[in-house]
Amino acid sequence: MNLQSRRSKLLAKASAFGRFVENTFLSLLLAGMIGLAALQIVLRWSDLGSLVWGDEAIRLMVLWIAMIAGIAAAREDRHIAIDVLSRFLGTRSKAITAVIVDLFTAAVCLALAWYGWGMLRFALDDGDVFFGNLPAWFFQSIIPAAFALMAYRYFLWFLRGLRTFISGDAK
Amino acid sequence: MIAVSLALILLALLGAPLFAIIAAGALLSFYQMDPEFGPIAVPIEIFSIAEMPILLAIPLFTFAGYVLSESEAPGRLVRLTRAMLGWMPGGLAIVCIVACAFFTAFTGASGVTIIALGAILYPALTQAGYDEKFNLGLVTAGGSLGLLFAPSLPLILYGVVAEVNIDDLFIAGIFPGLLMLASLSAYALWMNRGNRVPLSEFSWGEVGAALRESIWELPLPIVVLGGIYSGLLAVSEAAAVTAVYVILTEVVIRREISLSKMPEIMRESMVLVGGILLILGASLASTNYIIDAEVPQQLIGFVNNFVDSRTSFLVLLLLFLLVLGAFLDIFSALVLVVPLILPVAAEYNVEPVHLGMVFLATMQLGYLTPPVGLNLFIASYRFDQPIVRVYLATLPFLLILLVAVIVITFFPALSLTMLD
């Protein structure tokens, strides 16, 4: 087996693993959220009184799902976009606009990750808490983490686009 | 700043993700206000997704809709509507319209309807002797119906953004939604007046069999709407019950979806949800800036210059939304534009609920208008037809829906009468 094919096999494995991790997180969070929301209703109806932390947990789960799904969407470049002009472009100009667009998106995600980190530092300094005594920064950390991963994804898209553009064999 | 805005618009038109465009605009605006800490407002606003209890309804209804479309429920829905309406001349076209509307209400207008129902209805229509071009237009247009019926995703999102009671929106949508169904049905009947052969005899036996087959899905609308209007369930709770119910029936009882397929279905549905919520989060930040900068007030002043009555405002609004809908998808348009036009509409005594109906009904046309109408592309891809042919086939349906939208715009009573 030559180095090249070994490398691409490894990459494919890594990518399948990344997808698996995303799916696991999304499934666990979604299933947990459905279960918890249903439990809250049952508890409320049965006069047992719903869990005090339940609603806050559900709301945080919505955010975490949104952010992780954002990473998943970036992996497949499936974020909602308008994409009206590129239909009218030739292959060559399409390739160059894709490169610009992906670099722009990576940069914005990186900025969001950076300022998300800033938000975390504020929460740390102020000693913000959720659920009475758990540190807020932990629950907020998904924002810089997810945007950093999205930045990485779009940077990969950028590199791939650049390679296609330079080699000139745009699909 | 104008150059930056133009650059962002250009990037958006070239296909940059909209959340990135909106976030970039917000980051830059806050940076101008305070270079050191200003932009931190953007992630803080995104975090406020976790401060809106109603948003729970969005992932749960979307997931339930995806599970339904992956099961064999679409086939059962078509059989049932066919058993009940197939006896009419032109009945199958009506079947198509009703089934599509029902399905879209539950799947949130993401193009799933064309994929799930179109695959069944398109060949069935052709087989029943309907004109090929008519079928293509009908199925493409049908995939956008049902947007105004509870519990559709855009209705919920409008409630979130405009801070309007979602229960009220669910009620307000009934008549405008029915108007759209009725006008398309009337057109379908008129077009097929030569083809008077009913699809099948009406048979109580077939209705009974179809009802028995759909026994598990039938309670769904009752659970959702009954739960909400009896006061037993909040909207987000109804979404949770729907999700649990759909998993129990399609996965546990019917076993039409294997457990091993669930992670991919969850991923697929959440990718859509994540996309919508990120745009919402980014636009919460940009809206905040826009309101701080008093843009709505300036907009009111600007509009005041050449609009002096409610009617002329509505005309202008309709034209604006038609253009907007041709370029922007419904979710982005909702979160970006509603906060801007809401205060302007209030100046002209347009009720927020009525504005919602006008907004959503017009955006629904956006699914069918070139150049970026989502349904046109899905239909072109799904039925392997050239895009221009899909444009032309859909055009008559688009024009009829446009008439319905005009009626919805200028007769607010249609939306509001059930609320009084």
mmCIF file of N, CA and C in Angstrom, chain A residues 83 85-100 160-171, chain B residues 14:
data_model
loop_
_atom_site.group_PDB
_atom_site.id
_atom_site.type_symbol
_atom_site.label_atom_id
_atom_site.label_comp_id
_atom_site.label_asym_id
_atom_site.label_seq_id
_atom_site.Cartn_x
_atom_site.Cartn_y
_atom_site.Cartn_z
ATOM 1 N N ASP A 83 -27.243 31.884 -2.853
ATOM 2 C CA ASP A 83 -26.649 31.234 -4.005
ATOM 3 C C ASP A 83 -27.437 31.475 -5.291
ATOM 4 N N LEU A 85 -26.258 33.994 -7.789
ATOM 5 C CA LEU A 85 -25.375 34.397 -8.892
ATOM 6 C C LEU A 85 -24.562 33.234 -9.438
ATOM 7 N N SER A 86 -24.150 32.326 -8.540
ATOM 8 C CA SER A 86 -23.192 31.306 -8.978
ATOM 9 C C SER A 86 -23.776 30.411 -10.068
ATOM 10 N N ARG A 87 -25.107 30.369 -10.153
ATOM 11 C CA ARG A 87 -25.716 29.562 -11.211
ATOM 12 C C ARG A 87 -25.360 30.095 -12.601
ATOM 13 N N PHE A 88 -25.084 31.390 -12.641
ATOM 14 C CA PHE A 88 -24.838 31.999 -13.950
ATOM 15 C C PHE A 88 -23.357 32.133 -14.268
ATOM 16 N N LEU A 89 -22.514 31.621 -13.363
ATOM 17 C CA LEU A 89 -21.082 31.769 -13.565
ATOM 18 C C LEU A 89 -20.512 30.549 -14.286
ATOM 19 N N GLY A 90 -19.387 30.771 -14.978
ATOM 20 C CA GLY A 90 -18.690 29.657 -15.602
ATOM 21 C C GLY A 90 -17.930 28.866 -14.549
ATOM 22 N N THR A 91 -17.387 27.718 -14.921
ATOM 23 C CA THR A 91 -16.724 26.869 -13.927
ATOM 24 C C THR A 91 -15.559 27.581 -13.257
ATOM 25 N N ARG A 92 -14.807 28.334 -14.073
ATOM 26 C CA ARG A 92 -13.616 28.983 -13.543
ATOM 27 C C ARG A 92 -13.987 30.075 -12.519
ATOM 28 N N SER A 93 -14.938 30.929 -12.889
ATOM 29 C CA SER A 93 -15.331 32.008 -11.967
ATOM 30 C C SER A 93 -16.097 31.438 -10.779
ATOM 31 N N LYS A 94 -16.776 30.313 -10.983
ATOM 32 C CA LYS A 94 -17.458 29.652 -9.885
ATOM 33 C C LYS A 94 -16.429 29.195 -8.852
ATOM 34 N N ALA A 95 -15.333 28.625 -9.348
ATOM 35 C CA ALA A 95 -14.304 28.119 -8.438
ATOM 36 C C ALA A 95 -13.711 29.258 -7.621
ATOM 37 N N ILE A 96 -13.451 30.399 -8.265
ATOM 38 C CA ILE A 96 -12.811 31.492 -7.525
ATOM 39 C C ILE A 96 -13.790 32.111 -6.525
ATOM 40 N N THR A 97 -15.084 32.238 -6.898
ATOM 41 C CA THR A 97 -16.029 32.788 -5.917
ATOM 42 C C THR A 97 -16.189 31.835 -4.736
ATOM 43 N N ALA A 98 -16.168 30.514 -4.997
ATOM 44 C CA ALA A 98 -16.280 29.553 -3.895
ATOM 45 C C ALA A 98 -15.122 29.741 -2.919
ATOM 46 N N VAL A 99 -13.930 29.964 -3.459
ATOM 47 C CA VAL A 99 -12.749 30.157 -2.610
ATOM 48 C C VAL A 99 -12.933 31.396 -1.727
ATOM 49 N N ILE A 100 -13.402 32.493 -2.343
ATOM 50 C CA ILE A 100 -13.596 33.731 -1.579
ATOM 51 C C ILE A 100 -14.666 33.542 -0.503
ATOM 52 N N ARG A 160 -9.684 23.159 -0.237
ATOM 53 C CA ARG A 160 -10.100 22.263 -1.310
ATOM 54 C C ARG A 160 -10.424 23.051 -2.572
ATOM 55 N N GLY A 161 -11.162 24.174 -2.373
ATOM 56 C CA GLY A 161 -11.517 25.013 -3.505
ATOM 57 C C GLY A 161 -10.280 25.589 -4.180
ATOM 58 N N LEU A 162 -9.315 25.999 -3.328
ATOM 59 C CA LEU A 162 -8.096 26.597 -3.863
ATOM 60 C C LEU A 162 -7.336 25.587 -4.713
ATOM 61 N N ARG A 163 -7.269 24.358 -4.211
ATOM 62 C CA ARG A 163 -6.567 23.307 -4.945
ATOM 63 C C ARG A 163 -7.228 23.068 -6.300
ATOM 64 N N THR A 164 -8.562 22.994 -6.283
ATOM 65 C CA THR A 164 -9.279 22.782 -7.546
ATOM 66 C C THR A 164 -9.020 23.940 -8.495
ATOM 67 N N PHE A 165 -9.032 25.146 -7.915
ATOM 68 C CA PHE A 165 -8.862 26.324 -8.763
ATOM 69 C C PHE A 165 -7.471 26.334 -9.403
ATOM 70 N N ILE A 166 -6.450 26.021 -8.581
ATOM 71 C CA ILE A 166 -5.083 26.057 -9.092
ATOM 72 C C ILE A 166 -4.855 24.947 -10.119
ATOM 73 N N SER A 167 -5.330 23.760 -9.811
ATOM 74 C CA SER A 167 -5.109 22.657 -10.753
ATOM 75 C C SER A 167 -6.006 22.812 -11.984
ATOM 76 N N GLY A 168 -7.027 23.680 -11.867
ATOM 77 C CA GLY A 168 -7.825 24.019 -13.038
ATOM 78 C C GLY A 168 -8.852 22.976 -13.435
ATOM 79 N N ASP A 169 -8.961 21.893 -12.654
ATOM 80 C CA ASP A 169 -9.941 20.872 -13.049
ATOM 81 C C ASP A 169 -11.223 20.996 -12.237
ATOM 82 N N ALA A 170 -11.749 22.227 -12.194
ATOM 83 C CA ALA A 170 -12.999 22.460 -11.469
ATOM 84 C C ALA A 170 -14.111 21.609 -12.070
ATOM 85 N N LYS A 171 -14.916 21.038 -11.169
ATOM 86 C CA LYS A 171 -15.990 20.156 -11.640
ATOM 87 C C LYS A 171 -17.041 20.954 -12.383
ATOM 88 N N LEU B 14 -23.437 35.466 -3.763
ATOM 89 C CA LEU B 14 -22.512 34.465 -4.299
ATOM 90 C C LEU B 14 -22.585 33.150 -3.539
#
